[in-house]
Short mmCIF file of C-alpha atoms in Angstrom, two decimals:
data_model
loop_
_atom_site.label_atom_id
_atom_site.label_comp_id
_atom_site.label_asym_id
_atom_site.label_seq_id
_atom_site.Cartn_x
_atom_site.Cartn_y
_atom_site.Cartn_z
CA UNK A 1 0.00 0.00 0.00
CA UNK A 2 1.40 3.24 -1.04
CA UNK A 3 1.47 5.84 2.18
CA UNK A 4 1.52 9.03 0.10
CA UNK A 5 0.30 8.91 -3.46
CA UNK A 6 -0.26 11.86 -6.07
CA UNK A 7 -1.63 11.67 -9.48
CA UNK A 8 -0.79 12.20 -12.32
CA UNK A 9 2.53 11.32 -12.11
CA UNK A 10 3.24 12.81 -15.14
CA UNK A 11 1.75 15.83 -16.77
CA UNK A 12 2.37 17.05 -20.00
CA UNK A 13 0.31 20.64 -20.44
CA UNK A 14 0.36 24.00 -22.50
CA UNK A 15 0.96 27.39 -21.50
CA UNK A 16 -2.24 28.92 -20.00
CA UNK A 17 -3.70 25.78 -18.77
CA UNK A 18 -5.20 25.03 -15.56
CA UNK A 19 -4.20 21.76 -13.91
CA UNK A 20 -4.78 19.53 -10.49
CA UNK A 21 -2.55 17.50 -9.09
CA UNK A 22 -4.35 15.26 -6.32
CA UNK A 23 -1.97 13.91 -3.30
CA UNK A 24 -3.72 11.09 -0.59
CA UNK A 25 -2.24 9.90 2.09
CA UNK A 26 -3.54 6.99 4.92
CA UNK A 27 -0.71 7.03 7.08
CA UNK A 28 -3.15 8.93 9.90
CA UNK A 29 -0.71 11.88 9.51
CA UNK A 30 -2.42 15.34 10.52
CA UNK A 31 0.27 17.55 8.57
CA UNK A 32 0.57 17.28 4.69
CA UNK A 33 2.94 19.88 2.34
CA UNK A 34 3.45 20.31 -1.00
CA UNK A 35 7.06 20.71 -2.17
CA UNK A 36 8.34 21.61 -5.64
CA UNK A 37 11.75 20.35 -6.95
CA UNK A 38 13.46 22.18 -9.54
CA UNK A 39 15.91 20.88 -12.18
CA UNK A 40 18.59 20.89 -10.13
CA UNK A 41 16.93 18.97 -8.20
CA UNK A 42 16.31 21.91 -5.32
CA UNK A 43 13.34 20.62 -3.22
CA UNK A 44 11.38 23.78 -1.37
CA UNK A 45 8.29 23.84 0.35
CA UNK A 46 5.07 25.82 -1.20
CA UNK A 47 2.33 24.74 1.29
CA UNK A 48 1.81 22.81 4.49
CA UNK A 49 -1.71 22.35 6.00
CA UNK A 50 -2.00 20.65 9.74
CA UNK A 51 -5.90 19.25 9.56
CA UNK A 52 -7.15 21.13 6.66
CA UNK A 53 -5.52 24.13 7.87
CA UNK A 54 -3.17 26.49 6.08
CA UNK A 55 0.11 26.99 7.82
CA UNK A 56 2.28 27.36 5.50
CA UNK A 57 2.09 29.61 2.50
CA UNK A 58 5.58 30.09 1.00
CA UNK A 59 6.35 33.08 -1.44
CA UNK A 60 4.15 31.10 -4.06
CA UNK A 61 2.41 33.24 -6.81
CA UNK A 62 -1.13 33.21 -6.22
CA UNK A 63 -1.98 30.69 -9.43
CA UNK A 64 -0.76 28.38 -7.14
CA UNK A 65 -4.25 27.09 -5.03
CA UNK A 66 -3.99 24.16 -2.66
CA UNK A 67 -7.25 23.00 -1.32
CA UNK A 68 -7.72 20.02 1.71
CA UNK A 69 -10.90 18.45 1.95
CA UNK A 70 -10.28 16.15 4.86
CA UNK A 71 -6.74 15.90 6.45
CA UNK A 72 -5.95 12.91 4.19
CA UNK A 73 -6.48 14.80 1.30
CA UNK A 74 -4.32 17.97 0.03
CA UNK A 75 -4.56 18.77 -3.94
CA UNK A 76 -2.41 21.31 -5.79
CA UNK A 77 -4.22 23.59 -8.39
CA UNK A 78 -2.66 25.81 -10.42
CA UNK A 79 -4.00 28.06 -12.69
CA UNK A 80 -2.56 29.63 -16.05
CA UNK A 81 0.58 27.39 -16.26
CA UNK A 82 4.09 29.58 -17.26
CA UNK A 83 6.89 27.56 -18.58
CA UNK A 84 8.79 28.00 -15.32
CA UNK A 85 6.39 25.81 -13.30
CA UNK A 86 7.67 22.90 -15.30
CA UNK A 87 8.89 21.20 -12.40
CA UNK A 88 8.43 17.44 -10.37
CA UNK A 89 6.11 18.19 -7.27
CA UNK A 90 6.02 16.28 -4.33
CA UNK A 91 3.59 15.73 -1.50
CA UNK A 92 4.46 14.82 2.00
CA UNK A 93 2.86 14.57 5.41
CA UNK A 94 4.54 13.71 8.99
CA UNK A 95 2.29 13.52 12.09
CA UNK A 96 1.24 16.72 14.52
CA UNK A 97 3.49 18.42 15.63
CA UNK A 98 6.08 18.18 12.51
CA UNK A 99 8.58 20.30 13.52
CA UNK A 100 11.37 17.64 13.61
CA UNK A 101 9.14 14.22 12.60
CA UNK A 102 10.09 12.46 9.52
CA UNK A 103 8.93 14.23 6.29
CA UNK A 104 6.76 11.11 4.15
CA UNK A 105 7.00 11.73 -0.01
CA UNK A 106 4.95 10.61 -2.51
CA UNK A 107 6.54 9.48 -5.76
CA UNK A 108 6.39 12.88 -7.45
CA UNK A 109 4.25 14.53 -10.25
CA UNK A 110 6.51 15.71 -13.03
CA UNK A 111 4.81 18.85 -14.92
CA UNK A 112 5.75 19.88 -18.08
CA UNK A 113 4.68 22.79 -19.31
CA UNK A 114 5.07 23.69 -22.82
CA UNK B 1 17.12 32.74 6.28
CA UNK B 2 16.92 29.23 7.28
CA UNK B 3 19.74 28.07 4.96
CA UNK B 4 21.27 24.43 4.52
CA UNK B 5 24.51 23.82 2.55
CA UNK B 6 25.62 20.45 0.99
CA UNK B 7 29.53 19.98 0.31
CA UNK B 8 29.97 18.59 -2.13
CA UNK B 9 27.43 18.82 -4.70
CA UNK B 10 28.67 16.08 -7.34
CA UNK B 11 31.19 13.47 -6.52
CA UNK B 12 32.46 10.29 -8.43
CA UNK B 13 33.89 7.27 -6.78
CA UNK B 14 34.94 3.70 -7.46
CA UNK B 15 33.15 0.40 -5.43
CA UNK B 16 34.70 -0.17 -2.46
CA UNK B 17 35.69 3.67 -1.93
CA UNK B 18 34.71 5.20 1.42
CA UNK B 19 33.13 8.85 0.79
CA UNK B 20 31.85 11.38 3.24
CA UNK B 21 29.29 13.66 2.70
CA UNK B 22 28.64 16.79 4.51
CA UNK B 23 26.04 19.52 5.23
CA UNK B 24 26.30 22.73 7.77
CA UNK B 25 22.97 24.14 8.44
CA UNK B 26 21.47 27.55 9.80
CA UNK B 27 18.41 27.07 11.24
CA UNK B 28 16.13 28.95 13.97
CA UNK B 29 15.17 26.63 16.75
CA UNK B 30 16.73 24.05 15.31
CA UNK B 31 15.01 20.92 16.13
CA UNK B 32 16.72 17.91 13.99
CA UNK B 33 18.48 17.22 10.94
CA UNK B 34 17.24 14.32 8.23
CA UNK B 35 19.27 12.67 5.73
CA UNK B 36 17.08 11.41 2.54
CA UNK B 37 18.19 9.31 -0.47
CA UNK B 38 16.38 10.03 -3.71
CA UNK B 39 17.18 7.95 -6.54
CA UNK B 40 14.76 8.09 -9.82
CA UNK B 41 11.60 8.70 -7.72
CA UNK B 42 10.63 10.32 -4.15
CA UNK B 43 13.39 11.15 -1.60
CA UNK B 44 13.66 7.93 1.31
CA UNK B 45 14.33 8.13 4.50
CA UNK B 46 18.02 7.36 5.99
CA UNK B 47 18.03 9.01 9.40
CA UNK B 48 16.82 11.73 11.81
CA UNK B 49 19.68 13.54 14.07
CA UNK B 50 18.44 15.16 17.18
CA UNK B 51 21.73 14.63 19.78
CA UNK B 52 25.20 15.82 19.14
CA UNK B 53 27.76 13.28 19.50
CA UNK B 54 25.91 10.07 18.81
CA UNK B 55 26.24 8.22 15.79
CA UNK B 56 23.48 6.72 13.80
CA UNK B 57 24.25 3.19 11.78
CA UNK B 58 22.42 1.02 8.98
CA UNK B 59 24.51 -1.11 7.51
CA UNK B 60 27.09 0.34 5.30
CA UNK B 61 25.90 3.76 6.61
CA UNK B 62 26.16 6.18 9.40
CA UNK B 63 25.62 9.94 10.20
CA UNK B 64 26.34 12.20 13.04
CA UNK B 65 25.46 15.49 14.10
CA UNK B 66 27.78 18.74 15.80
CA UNK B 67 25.15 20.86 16.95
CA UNK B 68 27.82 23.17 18.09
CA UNK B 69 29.26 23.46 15.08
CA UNK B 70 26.14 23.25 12.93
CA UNK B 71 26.87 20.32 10.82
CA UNK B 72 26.40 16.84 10.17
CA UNK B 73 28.38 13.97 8.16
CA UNK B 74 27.02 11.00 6.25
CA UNK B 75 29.68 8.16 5.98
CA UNK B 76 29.51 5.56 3.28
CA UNK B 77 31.76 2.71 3.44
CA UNK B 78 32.53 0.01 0.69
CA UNK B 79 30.53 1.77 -1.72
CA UNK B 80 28.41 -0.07 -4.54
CA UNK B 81 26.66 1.36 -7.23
CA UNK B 82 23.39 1.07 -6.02
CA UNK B 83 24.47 3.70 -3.70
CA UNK B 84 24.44 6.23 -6.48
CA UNK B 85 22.18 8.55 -5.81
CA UNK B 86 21.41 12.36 -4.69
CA UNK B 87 21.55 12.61 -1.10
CA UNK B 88 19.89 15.68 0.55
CA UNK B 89 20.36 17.15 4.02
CA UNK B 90 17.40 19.09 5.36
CA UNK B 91 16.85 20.80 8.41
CA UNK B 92 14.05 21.33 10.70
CA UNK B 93 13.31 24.13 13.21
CA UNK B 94 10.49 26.88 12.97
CA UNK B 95 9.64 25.64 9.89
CA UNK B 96 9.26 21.84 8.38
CA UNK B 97 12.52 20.55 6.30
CA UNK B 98 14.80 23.14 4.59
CA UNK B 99 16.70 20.80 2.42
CA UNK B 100 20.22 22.06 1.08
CA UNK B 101 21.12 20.93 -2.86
CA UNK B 102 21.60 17.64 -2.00
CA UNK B 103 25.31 15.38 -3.14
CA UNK B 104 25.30 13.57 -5.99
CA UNK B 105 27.25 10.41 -5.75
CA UNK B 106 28.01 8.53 -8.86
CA UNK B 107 29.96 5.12 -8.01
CA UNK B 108 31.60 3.60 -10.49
CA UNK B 109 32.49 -0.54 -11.13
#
């Protein structure tokens, strides 16, 4: 059973688009982030909600919506895709109380935006 | 700025080679440092450093942490190359992981 799964995992899209990328996770964890990895392979953190709360909200531009329905649940939408989002993002989620837990990753969702 | 800082970032060894990998960090309230392995997909799990001094094992691997001197060491011994691989420090303290650049190790037959 996969702990933290996203889909797609890969996303092939044009300029302008709107996409979702949908992240579950049933390891009981209340925390869950989003993190986007660059091509050098620089991981940073965009979101992190603690049960379906925002707590987190990096220097993201605003096309950049994450939405939790239930604290197993924390989807990525972004709205008129630029080139420069092309990128492989990764959801996580530790249990309460983060600071300092173990991070969990899901396999990634590679965007490409073209 | 939380800041962490891999050393160094590309590196290319044969089997059986012992390599060290480091990272410093700079982090407010620093709570622990985690060493990940990510090969083609998601980054794994290695170990979680919350005590200076004491060293962490799994097999051909081990880590330690200087929280005086802000940094931390991941030891490979007899490498093989299914150890090749980006390996990324992060740091957490006010703020979930900070991950530095990460080491690319390359090992060689």
């Amino acid at each position: 059973d996969t702990a933290v799964s996203q889909t797609p995992k890969y996303l092939v899209t044009q300029m302008g688009n709107d996409k979702s990328i949908k992240c579950e996770q049933n390891l009981g964890h209340d925390t869950m982030y989003w993190y986007k990895q660059d091509s050098k392979k620089f991981l940073k953190i965009m979101f992190s909600y603690n049960n379906k709360e925002l707590i987190i909200n990096e220097t993201v531009p605003n096309r950049f919506s994450p939405k939790s329905p239930d604290k197993a649940h924390l989807n990525l939408h972004i709205n008129s895709l630029e080139l420069g989002d092309s990128a492989v993002y990764f959801c996580a989620s530790s249990p309460y109380g983060a600071l300092g837990n173990t991070i969990y990753f899901g396999e990634g969702s590679w965007l490409t935006v073209v | 700025e939380d800041k962490v800082v891999q050393s160094p970032l590309s590196l290319v060894v044969h089997e059986g080679d012992t390599v060290t990998l480091n990272c410093s960090y700079e982090v407010t309230n620093f709570r622990s440092l985690l060493w990940y392995k990510q090969e083609k997909k998601a980054p794994t799990f290695l170990f979680m450093l919350t005590s200076s001094g004491i060293e962490k094992k799994s097999g051909r691997l081990s880590s330690i942490l200087d929280k005086k001197e802000l940094f931390s060491i991941l030891n490979i011994t007899a490498t093989q190359t299914g150890d090749s691989a980006i390996y990324l420090c992060a740091a957490a303290g006010n703020t979930p992981l900070v991950f530095g650049k990460g080491t690319r190790l390359s090992v060689i037959a």
